[in-house]
mmCIF file of C-alpha atoms in Angstrom:
data_model
loop_
_atom_site.group_PDB
_atom_site.id
_atom_site.type_symbol
_atom_site.label_atom_id
_atom_site.label_comp_id
_atom_site.label_asym_id
_atom_site.label_seq_id
_atom_site.Cartn_x
_atom_site.Cartn_y
_atom_site.Cartn_z
ATOM 1 C CA MET A 1 -5.043 -23.761 -16.655
ATOM 2 C CA ILE A 2 -6.697 -21.651 -19.268
ATOM 3 C CA VAL A 3 -10.508 -21.249 -18.810
ATOM 4 C CA SER A 4 -12.371 -19.534 -21.534
ATOM 5 C CA ASP A 5 -15.912 -20.264 -20.146
ATOM 6 C CA LYS A 6 -17.259 -18.381 -17.237
ATOM 7 C CA ASP A 7 -19.652 -21.240 -16.376
ATOM 8 C CA LEU A 8 -16.927 -23.697 -16.377
ATOM 9 C CA LEU A 9 -14.931 -21.483 -14.153
ATOM 10 C CA HIS A 10 -17.951 -21.139 -11.756
ATOM 11 C CA ASN A 11 -18.211 -24.992 -11.546
ATOM 12 C CA LEU A 12 -14.500 -25.389 -10.924
ATOM 13 C CA VAL A 13 -14.673 -22.832 -8.049
ATOM 14 C CA LYS A 14 -17.671 -24.782 -6.570
ATOM 15 C CA GLU A 15 -15.557 -27.930 -6.537
ATOM 16 C CA LEU A 16 -12.504 -26.218 -5.048
ATOM 17 C CA ARG A 17 -14.681 -24.835 -2.267
ATOM 18 C CA LYS A 18 -16.008 -28.287 -1.431
ATOM 19 C CA ASN A 19 -12.367 -28.968 -0.508
ATOM 20 C CA ASN A 20 -12.177 -25.889 1.693
ATOM 21 C CA LEU A 21 -9.732 -24.117 -0.655
ATOM 22 C CA LYS A 22 -9.523 -20.377 -0.374
ATOM 23 C CA ILE A 23 -10.050 -18.618 -3.747
ATOM 24 C CA VAL A 24 -7.958 -15.571 -4.620
ATOM 25 C CA PHE A 25 -8.718 -13.393 -7.660
ATOM 26 C CA THR A 26 -6.883 -10.705 -9.321
ATOM 27 C CA ASN A 27 -6.995 -9.103 -12.765
ATOM 28 C CA GLY A 28 -5.184 -6.857 -15.173
ATOM 29 C CA CYS A 29 -4.065 -6.304 -18.712
ATOM 30 C CA PHE A 30 -0.677 -7.945 -18.299
ATOM 31 C CA ASP A 31 0.423 -6.566 -21.595
ATOM 32 C CA ILE A 32 4.217 -6.649 -21.458
ATOM 33 C CA LEU A 33 4.885 -9.032 -18.581
ATOM 34 C CA HIS A 34 7.773 -7.928 -16.268
ATOM 35 C CA LYS A 35 9.254 -8.519 -12.918
ATOM 36 C CA GLY A 36 6.665 -6.431 -11.097
ATOM 37 C CA HIS A 37 3.870 -8.614 -12.590
ATOM 38 C CA VAL A 38 5.581 -11.819 -11.457
ATOM 39 C CA LYS A 39 6.171 -10.531 -7.857
ATOM 40 C CA TYR A 40 2.627 -9.149 -7.772
ATOM 41 C CA LEU A 41 1.110 -12.534 -8.693
ATOM 42 C CA SER A 42 3.325 -14.385 -6.219
ATOM 43 C CA GLU A 43 2.207 -12.067 -3.458
ATOM 44 C CA ALA A 44 -1.393 -12.408 -4.414
ATOM 45 C CA LYS A 45 -1.141 -16.220 -4.285
ATOM 46 C CA LYS A 46 -0.131 -16.036 -0.557
ATOM 47 C CA PHE A 47 -3.684 -14.816 0.353
ATOM 48 C CA GLY A 48 -5.096 -18.227 -0.344
ATOM 49 C CA ASP A 49 -4.903 -21.686 -2.081
ATOM 50 C CA ILE A 50 -5.948 -21.066 -5.581
ATOM 51 C CA LEU A 51 -5.129 -17.997 -7.693
ATOM 52 C CA ILE A 52 -7.411 -17.004 -10.591
ATOM 53 C CA VAL A 53 -6.248 -14.238 -12.870
ATOM 54 C CA GLY A 54 -8.730 -12.390 -15.052
ATOM 55 C CA ILE A 55 -7.096 -10.856 -18.096
ATOM 56 C CA ASN A 56 -8.531 -8.075 -20.178
ATOM 57 C CA SER A 57 -9.363 -8.829 -23.800
ATOM 58 C CA ASP A 58 -7.581 -6.775 -26.491
ATOM 59 C CA SER A 59 -10.762 -4.744 -27.026
ATOM 60 C CA SER A 60 -11.203 -3.957 -23.438
ATOM 61 C CA ILE A 61 -7.481 -2.820 -23.105
ATOM 62 C CA LYS A 62 -8.019 -0.455 -26.126
ATOM 63 C CA LYS A 63 -10.996 1.061 -24.167
ATOM 64 C CA ILE A 64 -8.889 1.542 -21.063
ATOM 65 C CA LYS A 65 -5.301 2.267 -22.492
ATOM 66 C CA GLY A 66 -6.115 3.608 -25.979
ATOM 67 C CA ASN A 67 -5.820 2.391 -29.579
ATOM 68 C CA LYS A 68 -2.034 1.694 -29.461
ATOM 69 C CA ARG A 69 -2.447 -1.052 -26.823
ATOM 70 C CA PRO A 70 -2.196 -3.871 -26.248
ATOM 71 C CA ILE A 71 1.296 -4.482 -27.578
ATOM 72 C CA ILE A 72 0.990 -8.261 -27.027
ATOM 73 C CA PRO A 73 -2.252 -10.042 -28.213
ATOM 74 C CA LEU A 74 -4.549 -11.779 -25.779
ATOM 75 C CA GLU A 75 -3.546 -15.383 -26.781
ATOM 76 C CA SER A 76 0.077 -14.635 -26.122
ATOM 77 C CA ARG A 77 -0.540 -12.902 -22.834
ATOM 78 C CA ILE A 78 -2.661 -15.795 -21.619
ATOM 79 C CA GLU A 79 -0.060 -18.372 -22.415
ATOM 80 C CA VAL A 80 2.682 -16.349 -20.562
ATOM 81 C CA LEU A 81 0.405 -15.946 -17.495
ATOM 82 C CA ASN A 82 -0.521 -19.586 -17.534
ATOM 83 C CA ALA A 83 3.181 -20.430 -17.299
ATOM 84 C CA ILE A 84 3.695 -18.625 -14.029
ATOM 85 C CA LYS A 85 3.756 -21.137 -11.169
ATOM 86 C CA SER A 86 1.660 -19.081 -8.764
ATOM 87 C CA VAL A 87 -1.185 -18.822 -11.280
ATOM 88 C CA ASN A 88 -3.813 -21.708 -11.205
ATOM 89 C CA PHE A 89 -6.354 -20.371 -13.642
ATOM 90 C CA VAL A 90 -6.401 -17.699 -16.287
ATOM 91 C CA ILE A 91 -9.718 -16.320 -17.705
ATOM 92 C CA PRO A 92 -10.150 -13.587 -20.195
ATOM 93 C CA PHE A 93 -12.926 -10.992 -20.046
ATOM 94 C CA GLU A 94 -14.353 -8.379 -22.374
ATOM 95 C CA GLU A 95 -15.522 -5.824 -20.055
ATOM 96 C CA GLU A 96 -13.479 -2.921 -18.710
ATOM 97 C CA THR A 97 -13.706 -4.339 -15.042
ATOM 98 C CA PRO A 98 -13.962 -7.888 -13.776
ATOM 99 C CA ILE A 99 -17.257 -7.321 -11.972
ATOM 100 C CA ASN A 100 -19.142 -9.959 -13.901
ATOM 101 C CA ILE A 101 -16.558 -12.622 -13.021
ATOM 102 C CA ILE A 102 -16.207 -11.548 -9.464
ATOM 103 C CA SER A 103 -20.082 -11.763 -9.110
ATOM 104 C CA LEU A 104 -20.045 -15.307 -10.513
ATOM 105 C CA ILE A 105 -17.177 -16.826 -8.636
ATOM 106 C CA LYS A 106 -17.251 -14.571 -5.410
ATOM 107 C CA PRO A 107 -13.614 -15.028 -4.554
ATOM 108 C CA ASP A 108 -12.616 -15.052 -0.846
ATOM 109 C CA VAL A 109 -9.925 -12.459 -1.560
ATOM 110 C CA HIS A 110 -9.591 -9.920 -4.370
ATOM 111 C CA VAL A 111 -6.088 -8.443 -4.807
ATOM 112 C CA LYS A 112 -5.099 -5.271 -6.584
ATOM 113 C CA GLY A 113 -1.942 -3.220 -6.915
ATOM 114 C CA GLY A 114 -1.008 -0.270 -4.818
ATOM 115 C CA ASP A 115 -2.147 2.121 -7.612
ATOM 116 C CA TYR A 116 -5.706 1.446 -6.336
ATOM 117 C CA THR A 117 -7.511 2.008 -3.066
ATOM 118 C CA VAL A 118 -10.573 0.183 -1.841
ATOM 119 C CA GLU A 119 -12.481 3.479 -2.414
ATOM 120 C CA ASN A 120 -11.550 3.875 -6.104
ATOM 121 C CA LEU A 121 -11.780 0.226 -7.027
ATOM 122 C CA PRO A 122 -14.964 -0.312 -9.284
ATOM 123 C CA GLU A 123 -15.488 -3.841 -7.925
ATOM 124 C CA SER A 124 -15.237 -2.969 -4.195
ATOM 125 C CA LYS A 125 -18.996 -2.587 -3.678
ATOM 126 C CA ILE A 126 -19.884 -6.179 -4.929
ATOM 127 C CA ILE A 127 -16.924 -7.796 -3.046
ATOM 128 C CA LEU A 128 -17.888 -6.106 0.182
ATOM 129 C CA GLU A 129 -21.614 -6.884 -0.311
ATOM 130 C CA TYR A 130 -20.968 -10.715 -0.376
ATOM 131 C CA GLY A 131 -18.419 -10.450 2.436
ATOM 132 C CA GLY A 132 -15.178 -10.865 0.421
ATOM 133 C CA ASN A 133 -11.980 -9.296 1.398
ATOM 134 C CA ILE A 134 -9.927 -6.764 -0.688
ATOM 135 C CA LYS A 135 -6.157 -6.648 -0.314
ATOM 136 C CA ILE A 136 -4.112 -3.926 -1.892
ATOM 137 C CA ILE A 137 -0.431 -4.785 -2.299
ATOM 138 C CA ASN A 138 2.476 -2.615 -3.077
ATOM 139 C CA LEU A 139 3.743 -2.338 -6.571
ATOM 140 C CA VAL A 140 7.389 -3.009 -7.417
ATOM 141 C CA ASP A 141 9.161 0.327 -7.871
ATOM 142 C CA GLY A 142 10.453 1.084 -11.314
ATOM 143 C CA TYR A 143 8.288 -1.480 -13.122
ATOM 144 C CA SER A 144 5.329 -0.335 -15.199
ATOM 145 C CA THR A 145 4.151 -1.535 -18.609
ATOM 146 C CA THR A 146 3.007 2.040 -19.380
ATOM 147 C CA ASN A 147 6.499 3.246 -18.695
ATOM 148 C CA ILE A 148 8.184 0.487 -20.602
ATOM 149 C CA VAL A 149 5.944 1.199 -23.703
ATOM 150 C CA SER A 150 6.682 4.888 -23.341
ATOM 151 C CA SER A 151 10.427 4.326 -23.188
ATOM 152 C CA ILE A 152 10.326 2.048 -26.241
ATOM 153 C CA LEU A 153 8.292 4.674 -28.221
ATOM 154 C CA LYS A 154 10.831 7.389 -27.229
ATOM 155 C CA GLY A 155 13.641 5.196 -28.492
ATOM 156 C CA VAL A 156 15.266 4.903 -24.964
#
């Protein structure tokens, strides 16, 4: 389900918690979706009952990745993520980090890929303050949107 309003997401999470469901959150750009993303999302879902995916807006990706990104516009990225069976909710965000969403919904588990550590994750402090868990999972070797884009631009 696509959720564009943070207050609606907050209310949905409150209802889910009434049913003792464990909330998992992850986030990313998900620019050119590939096997690594799908496996990552499937692994993230295993940490709980409901997987919420925060997706960077086009403007926030430009701030993070540069003016040539994203390749795929937000609306298309949201639709593709929403079609993945392990994903329950998708919510876009404008900021460079999902700290505002995390502060609002306080997921039980926050999942990030192995290119992060708890120490260099900007949202770690807020998650640990409210008692949430952080899980770092391995990336799938050989799959990286940045590398795919680089190969395309080189004409490989």
